[in-house]
Amino acid sequence: MTQGTGRCRAHTNIALIKYWGKQDEQLFLPMNSSLSLTLNAFYTDTKVTLDQALKQDVFLLNHQKQSAEQTLKISNFLDLFRHKYSISAKICVESINHVPTAAGLASSASAFAALAGAINEAARLNIGLQELSTFARRGSGSATRSIFGGFVEWQKGTCSTDSFAIPLDDAAWDIGMLIVVVNHREKIISSRQGMKRTVETSPFYPAWVKSSEKDLVEMKKAIVTKDFSKIGELAESSALKMHATMLSAQPPFTYFEPDSIRVIQRVQELRKKGLECYLTMDAGPNVKILCRLTDMDKLKQELSTEFSQDQMILSGVGSGIHSLSENEWLL
Ligand code: DP6
């Protein structure tokens, strides 16, 4: 295949049972299986053009040509497909991140899932979704899960071919997330470096892996029975346990900022008052609150005494990757 174009949209996802630590850094094999909810508020649209006439790969993000370093990351990812499917063409990648202004939530998850989907389409590879998730994984672990919508499990597997995502439930129920943007500055330490340091130095790390396995089993049961309270409790606990491993790493680090703690306290207070909501946090200070869609406006109102309107983003459940027509791409 020397010519061809493909366009794909992927939504980001937020883990409810976190992935934190790799057993193989080259292959992105995780220490534990994880489980996420795909969100509809944030997504990446990517267009891939195979072009025999190009001298080198080109990468445009939000219409800006990216540096050689950024382009190399994309080229390395594209090489996985080029090697396996004997594609010789250089590739132009155009990506648009649809993230509400100032959210600071641009995510490698939607980026690599959309890129995997777009090259699959451009080169007419017909790779099935489960296998495609193993390719997305090699760009960023969390991208494995963004191939599918709703609740998704990333099974850690034993090797590169069986570490993939499976869709569990479309989550078309009364569930969503309210994201409180505390700060959108650069991360103090990337998730990749942070998890490596934690695996290597935290004495709590083995306990984290063990308890994640247990939490995952419980979470899958709670999804089957649509037990919102149990899902929330397990999600909050998984996030807090993950953040505890960072405080116990050497040197220690944390993504918590004073405002993150304020949100955590508010969530716990509101819950006591009967508004059921649960928090989760990733490798940054923003807090994501799991709640019922029908409670979202009330929750936003409660938080608006302390946080501004543009700090709060509401999201429903997102779908899996899908291809875009030329017209949809241009919109
Ligand atoms: C805290 O997927 O960004 O968001 O695999 O090194 O690219 P790499 O890491 P990444 O880590 C995500 C960590 C997390 C938890 C999660 O999404 O499960």
Short mmCIF file of C-alpha atoms and ligand atoms in Angstrom, two decimals:
data_model
loop_
_atom_site.label_atom_id
_atom_site.label_comp_id
_atom_site.label_asym_id
_atom_site.label_seq_id
_atom_site.Cartn_x
_atom_site.Cartn_y
_atom_site.Cartn_z
CA MET A 1 0.00 0.00 0.00
CA THR A 2 1.59 3.26 -1.09
CA GLN A 3 -1.35 5.68 -1.13
CA GLY A 4 -4.48 5.98 0.94
CA THR A 5 -6.31 8.15 3.42
CA GLY A 6 -8.13 7.28 6.64
CA ARG A 7 -9.87 9.42 9.26
CA CYS A 8 -10.79 8.31 12.73
CA ARG A 9 -12.22 9.68 15.99
CA ALA A 10 -11.34 8.27 19.43
CA HIS A 11 -12.61 9.45 22.80
CA THR A 12 -10.54 9.65 25.90
CA ASN A 13 -11.17 7.39 28.88
CA ILE A 14 -10.81 7.70 32.63
CA ALA A 15 -9.70 4.63 34.56
CA LEU A 16 -11.88 3.50 37.45
CA ILE A 17 -9.43 0.72 38.28
CA LYS A 18 -6.10 2.34 37.53
CA TYR A 19 -3.17 1.17 35.45
CA TRP A 20 0.01 2.21 37.24
CA GLY A 21 3.19 0.33 36.41
CA LYS A 22 4.64 -1.76 33.62
CA GLN A 23 6.20 -5.18 33.68
CA ASP A 24 7.65 -4.59 30.21
CA GLU A 25 8.40 -1.01 29.25
CA GLN A 26 9.17 -1.71 25.58
CA LEU A 27 5.97 -3.64 24.98
CA PHE A 28 3.80 -1.63 27.39
CA LEU A 29 2.71 -4.69 29.31
CA PRO A 30 1.08 -3.54 32.55
CA MET A 31 1.55 -4.97 36.02
CA ASN A 32 -2.20 -5.12 36.57
CA SER A 33 -5.37 -5.19 34.52
CA SER A 34 -7.40 -1.97 34.55
CA LEU A 35 -10.92 -0.79 33.78
CA SER A 36 -12.20 2.52 32.46
CA LEU A 37 -15.15 4.58 31.35
CA THR A 38 -14.92 6.24 27.93
CA LEU A 39 -16.04 9.89 27.96
CA ASN A 40 -17.77 11.78 25.17
CA ALA A 41 -16.54 15.27 26.09
CA PHE A 42 -12.94 14.81 24.96
CA TYR A 43 -11.74 13.28 21.73
CA THR A 44 -9.11 13.32 19.05
CA ASP A 45 -9.78 13.32 15.30
CA THR A 46 -6.91 12.04 13.21
CA LYS A 47 -6.34 11.87 9.49
CA VAL A 48 -3.59 9.67 8.08
CA THR A 49 -2.37 9.97 4.50
CA LEU A 50 0.07 7.45 3.07
CA ASP A 51 2.18 9.23 0.50
CA GLN A 52 4.98 7.59 -1.46
CA ALA A 53 6.14 11.04 -2.57
CA LEU A 54 6.89 12.24 0.98
CA LYS A 55 10.54 12.17 2.04
CA GLN A 56 9.71 11.84 5.72
CA ASP A 57 6.73 11.54 8.05
CA VAL A 58 4.91 14.77 8.90
CA PHE A 59 2.90 15.37 12.07
CA LEU A 60 0.47 18.29 12.48
CA LEU A 61 -1.33 18.76 15.79
CA ASN A 62 -4.13 21.34 15.91
CA HIS A 63 -2.83 22.63 12.52
CA GLN A 64 0.70 23.19 13.87
CA LYS A 65 3.67 21.30 12.47
CA GLN A 66 5.29 19.43 15.36
CA SER A 67 8.98 19.21 16.29
CA ALA A 68 11.33 16.48 15.10
CA GLU A 69 11.15 14.93 18.57
CA GLN A 70 7.34 14.77 18.59
CA THR A 71 7.29 13.49 15.01
CA LEU A 72 9.78 10.74 15.89
CA LYS A 73 7.39 9.38 18.55
CA ILE A 74 4.66 9.17 15.92
CA SER A 75 7.04 7.64 13.34
CA ASN A 76 8.10 4.95 15.79
CA PHE A 77 4.47 4.11 16.38
CA LEU A 78 3.72 4.04 12.63
CA ASP A 79 6.72 1.73 12.15
CA LEU A 80 4.87 -0.98 14.09
CA PHE A 81 2.32 -1.07 11.26
CA ARG A 82 4.88 -0.49 8.48
CA HIS A 83 7.00 -3.44 9.63
CA LYS A 84 4.16 -5.85 10.17
CA TYR A 85 2.32 -5.01 6.95
CA SER A 86 5.29 -4.12 4.70
CA ILE A 87 4.17 -0.54 4.14
CA SER A 88 6.94 1.55 2.62
CA ALA A 89 5.19 4.93 2.26
CA LYS A 90 5.93 7.89 4.49
CA ILE A 91 2.91 9.20 6.31
CA CYS A 92 1.29 12.55 7.01
CA VAL A 93 -0.62 12.59 10.31
CA GLU A 94 -3.03 15.44 11.06
CA SER A 95 -4.62 15.44 14.50
CA ILE A 96 -7.09 17.74 16.15
CA ASN A 97 -7.61 17.48 19.88
CA HIS A 98 -11.14 18.41 20.92
CA VAL A 99 -10.64 19.35 24.51
CA PRO A 100 -12.62 22.21 26.08
CA THR A 101 -10.46 25.32 26.33
CA ALA A 102 -8.03 25.36 29.22
CA ALA A 103 -8.99 21.90 30.38
CA GLY A 104 -5.44 20.64 30.18
CA LEU A 105 -6.81 17.18 29.62
CA ALA A 106 -5.23 16.47 26.23
CA SER A 107 -4.72 12.81 26.35
CA SER A 108 -2.37 10.31 24.81
CA ALA A 109 -5.20 7.77 25.18
CA SER A 110 -7.47 9.27 22.51
CA ALA A 111 -4.44 10.31 20.42
CA PHE A 112 -2.97 6.84 19.91
CA ALA A 113 -6.36 5.13 19.62
CA ALA A 114 -7.36 7.57 16.85
CA LEU A 115 -4.00 7.16 15.11
CA ALA A 116 -4.25 3.36 15.18
CA GLY A 117 -7.78 3.58 13.78
CA ALA A 118 -6.78 6.03 11.04
CA ILE A 119 -3.82 3.99 9.78
CA ASN A 120 -5.93 0.83 9.85
CA GLU A 121 -8.32 2.60 7.54
CA ALA A 122 -5.78 4.42 5.35
CA ALA A 123 -3.84 1.25 4.54
CA ARG A 124 -6.99 -0.94 4.39
CA LEU A 125 -5.50 -3.31 6.97
CA ASN A 126 -8.81 -4.61 8.34
CA ILE A 127 -7.34 -5.20 11.78
CA GLY A 128 -10.10 -6.16 14.24
CA LEU A 129 -10.73 -3.88 17.21
CA GLN A 130 -9.27 -6.18 19.83
CA GLU A 131 -6.01 -6.55 17.93
CA LEU A 132 -6.04 -2.84 17.13
CA SER A 133 -6.05 -2.19 20.87
CA THR A 134 -2.71 -4.03 21.14
CA PHE A 135 -1.28 -1.55 18.62
CA ALA A 136 -2.77 1.47 20.46
CA ARG A 137 -1.18 0.10 23.64
CA ARG A 138 2.30 0.51 22.14
CA GLY A 139 1.72 4.27 21.88
CA SER A 140 0.40 4.70 25.41
CA GLY A 141 -1.01 2.12 27.81
CA SER A 142 -4.27 3.95 28.46
CA ALA A 143 -4.88 4.18 24.67
CA THR A 144 -5.57 0.42 24.70
CA ARG A 145 -8.91 1.14 26.37
CA SER A 146 -9.94 4.07 24.14
CA ILE A 147 -10.61 1.73 21.21
CA PHE A 148 -13.95 0.87 22.83
CA GLY A 149 -16.80 2.86 24.35
CA GLY A 150 -18.52 2.53 27.75
CA PHE A 151 -16.90 0.39 30.41
CA VAL A 152 -13.75 -1.24 29.08
CA GLU A 153 -11.32 -3.70 30.61
CA TRP A 154 -7.66 -3.82 29.62
CA GLN A 155 -6.61 -7.37 30.35
CA LYS A 156 -2.95 -7.33 31.26
CA GLY A 157 -2.29 -10.61 29.42
CA THR A 158 0.97 -12.50 29.32
CA CYS A 159 2.60 -11.16 26.15
CA SER A 160 2.15 -8.50 23.47
CA THR A 161 -0.61 -10.30 21.60
CA ASP A 162 -2.91 -11.00 24.55
CA SER A 163 -2.62 -7.71 26.41
CA PHE A 164 -5.71 -6.09 24.91
CA ALA A 165 -8.96 -4.32 25.70
CA ILE A 166 -12.43 -5.78 25.76
CA PRO A 167 -15.72 -3.85 25.94
CA LEU A 168 -17.76 -4.78 29.03
CA ASP A 169 -20.92 -2.66 28.88
CA ASP A 170 -21.97 0.37 26.82
CA ALA A 171 -22.75 2.21 30.09
CA ALA A 172 -25.85 3.72 28.51
CA TRP A 173 -27.24 4.28 31.97
CA ASP A 174 -27.56 7.15 34.42
CA ILE A 175 -23.82 7.74 34.82
CA GLY A 176 -21.34 10.47 33.88
CA MET A 177 -18.43 12.56 35.10
CA LEU A 178 -17.92 16.12 36.16
CA ILE A 179 -14.32 17.21 35.72
CA VAL A 180 -12.97 19.96 37.93
CA VAL A 181 -10.02 21.64 36.27
CA VAL A 182 -7.75 22.68 39.07
CA ASN A 183 -4.73 23.51 36.99
CA HIS A 184 -3.69 22.99 33.40
CA ARG A 185 0.04 23.55 33.70
CA GLU A 186 2.53 20.92 32.49
CA LYS A 187 2.68 17.85 34.68
CA ILE A 188 5.44 17.86 37.29
CA ILE A 189 6.35 14.35 36.24
CA SER A 190 4.91 12.36 33.35
CA SER A 191 2.80 9.29 34.10
CA ARG A 192 5.45 7.20 32.34
CA GLN A 193 8.25 8.38 34.63
CA GLY A 194 6.00 8.45 37.68
CA MET A 195 4.88 4.87 37.36
CA LYS A 196 8.44 3.68 36.70
CA ARG A 197 9.71 5.36 39.83
CA THR A 198 6.84 3.93 41.85
CA VAL A 199 7.39 0.36 40.62
CA GLU A 200 11.11 0.61 41.35
CA THR A 201 11.02 2.25 44.76
CA SER A 202 7.69 2.13 46.60
CA PRO A 203 7.49 -0.54 49.30
CA PHE A 204 3.69 -0.31 48.91
CA TYR A 205 3.76 -1.24 45.23
CA PRO A 206 3.21 -5.03 45.59
CA ALA A 207 0.20 -4.33 47.82
CA TRP A 208 -1.19 -1.99 45.15
CA VAL A 209 -1.00 -4.71 42.48
CA LYS A 210 -2.60 -7.26 44.78
CA SER A 211 -5.47 -5.03 45.80
CA SER A 212 -6.09 -3.90 42.19
CA GLU A 213 -6.69 -7.48 41.16
CA LYS A 214 -9.30 -7.85 43.88
CA ASP A 215 -10.89 -4.48 43.07
CA LEU A 216 -11.18 -5.40 39.40
CA VAL A 217 -13.15 -8.55 40.18
CA GLU A 218 -15.49 -6.56 42.44
CA MET A 219 -15.84 -3.79 39.87
CA LYS A 220 -16.86 -6.18 37.11
CA LYS A 221 -19.53 -7.63 39.41
CA ALA A 222 -20.78 -4.14 40.24
CA ILE A 223 -21.03 -3.30 36.52
CA VAL A 224 -23.07 -6.44 35.83
CA THR A 225 -25.48 -5.56 38.65
CA LYS A 226 -25.41 -1.82 37.72
CA ASP A 227 -24.50 -1.04 41.33
CA PHE A 228 -23.56 2.64 41.02
CA SER A 229 -22.55 3.02 44.69
CA LYS A 230 -20.19 0.07 44.57
CA ILE A 231 -18.67 1.26 41.28
CA GLY A 232 -18.04 4.68 42.84
CA GLU A 233 -16.56 3.32 46.07
CA LEU A 234 -14.20 1.02 44.21
CA ALA A 235 -13.15 3.76 41.77
CA GLU A 236 -12.39 6.25 44.53
CA SER A 237 -10.47 3.65 46.48
CA SER A 238 -8.41 2.57 43.45
CA ALA A 239 -7.42 6.18 42.71
CA LEU A 240 -6.47 6.99 46.31
CA LYS A 241 -4.46 3.79 46.67
CA MET A 242 -2.57 4.59 43.45
CA HIS A 243 -1.77 8.10 44.70
CA ALA A 244 -0.57 6.64 48.01
CA THR A 245 2.08 4.61 46.16
CA MET A 246 3.53 7.87 44.80
CA LEU A 247 3.93 9.41 48.24
CA SER A 248 5.85 6.31 49.26
CA ALA A 249 8.20 6.36 46.23
CA GLN A 250 11.82 7.54 46.41
CA PRO A 251 12.07 10.46 45.85
CA PRO A 252 8.41 10.93 46.77
CA PHE A 253 6.03 12.91 44.58
CA THR A 254 2.38 13.80 44.36
CA TYR A 255 -0.02 15.27 41.80
CA PHE A 256 -2.26 16.65 44.52
CA GLU A 257 -2.50 20.41 44.76
CA PRO A 258 -4.32 22.34 47.50
CA ASP A 259 -7.36 22.74 45.23
CA SER A 260 -7.42 19.00 44.48
CA ILE A 261 -7.78 18.36 48.22
CA ARG A 262 -10.55 20.97 48.39
CA VAL A 263 -12.50 19.09 45.72
CA ILE A 264 -11.89 15.76 47.45
CA GLN A 265 -13.25 17.15 50.71
CA ARG A 266 -16.28 18.66 48.99
CA VAL A 267 -17.08 15.35 47.29
CA GLN A 268 -16.89 13.50 50.59
CA GLU A 269 -19.07 16.12 52.33
CA LEU A 270 -21.68 16.08 49.56
CA ARG A 271 -21.84 12.32 49.79
CA LYS A 272 -22.54 12.54 53.51
CA LYS A 273 -25.35 14.95 52.68
CA GLY A 274 -26.86 12.34 50.34
CA LEU A 275 -25.58 13.48 46.93
CA GLU A 276 -23.86 10.38 45.68
CA CYS A 277 -20.60 11.20 43.94
CA TYR A 278 -17.11 9.72 43.95
CA LEU A 279 -13.76 11.08 42.87
CA THR A 280 -10.89 9.84 40.79
CA MET A 281 -7.59 11.48 39.82
CA ASP A 282 -4.84 10.65 37.35
CA ALA A 283 -1.31 11.91 36.77
CA GLY A 284 -2.33 15.52 37.36
CA PRO A 285 -4.17 17.72 39.86
CA ASN A 286 -7.59 17.76 38.13
CA VAL A 287 -10.35 15.85 39.88
CA LYS A 288 -12.92 13.78 38.01
CA ILE A 289 -16.17 13.15 39.82
CA LEU A 290 -18.27 10.12 38.99
CA CYS A 291 -21.96 10.84 39.46
CA ARG A 292 -25.41 10.09 38.12
CA LEU A 293 -26.24 12.13 35.01
CA THR A 294 -29.44 13.17 36.75
CA ASP A 295 -27.41 14.62 39.66
CA MET A 296 -24.93 16.49 37.51
CA ASP A 297 -26.56 19.90 37.50
CA LYS A 298 -27.04 19.77 41.25
CA LEU A 299 -23.43 18.74 41.76
CA LYS A 300 -22.22 21.57 39.53
CA GLN A 301 -24.33 24.02 41.46
CA GLU A 302 -22.95 22.79 44.79
CA LEU A 303 -19.39 23.18 43.56
CA SER A 304 -19.98 26.56 41.96
CA THR A 305 -19.57 28.32 45.29
CA GLU A 306 -15.87 27.46 45.09
CA PHE A 307 -15.11 26.81 41.42
CA SER A 308 -15.88 28.88 38.34
CA GLN A 309 -18.13 27.71 35.49
CA ASP A 310 -15.22 27.23 33.11
CA GLN A 311 -13.39 25.04 35.63
CA MET A 312 -16.19 22.48 35.50
CA ILE A 313 -16.78 20.25 32.49
CA LEU A 314 -19.62 17.79 32.28
CA SER A 315 -19.29 14.58 30.33
CA GLY A 316 -21.49 11.67 29.44
CA VAL A 317 -20.31 8.29 28.25
CA GLY A 318 -18.38 8.08 24.98
CA SER A 319 -18.40 5.54 22.18
CA GLY A 320 -15.55 3.54 20.68
CA ILE A 321 -13.43 4.60 17.71
CA HIS A 322 -15.18 5.28 14.47
CA SER A 323 -14.19 6.45 11.04
CA LEU A 324 -15.06 9.92 9.84
CA SER A 325 -16.17 10.97 6.39
CA GLU A 326 -14.34 13.81 4.64
CA ASN A 327 -17.16 16.18 5.56
CA GLU A 328 -17.10 15.21 9.23
CA TRP A 329 -13.36 15.70 9.29
CA LEU A 330 -13.67 19.20 7.85
CA LEU A 331 -16.24 20.29 10.42
C1 DP6 B 1 -2.85 7.48 35.98
O1 DP6 B 1 -1.20 5.53 29.67
O2 DP6 B 1 -0.33 7.84 30.18
O3 DP6 B 1 -3.92 7.75 33.88
O4 DP6 B 1 1.57 3.82 29.15
O5 DP6 B 1 3.45 5.26 29.89
O6 DP6 B 1 1.87 6.09 28.14
P1 DP6 B 1 2.06 5.23 29.37
O7 DP6 B 1 1.15 5.85 30.52
P2 DP6 B 1 -0.34 6.40 30.48
O8 DP6 B 1 -0.71 6.20 32.03
C2 DP6 B 1 -1.99 6.36 32.52
C3 DP6 B 1 -1.96 6.35 34.00
C4 DP6 B 1 -3.23 6.82 34.68
C5 DP6 B 1 -4.12 5.64 35.01
C6 DP6 B 1 -4.90 5.00 33.88
O9 DP6 B 1 -5.26 5.68 32.90
O10 DP6 B 1 -5.19 3.80 34.03
#
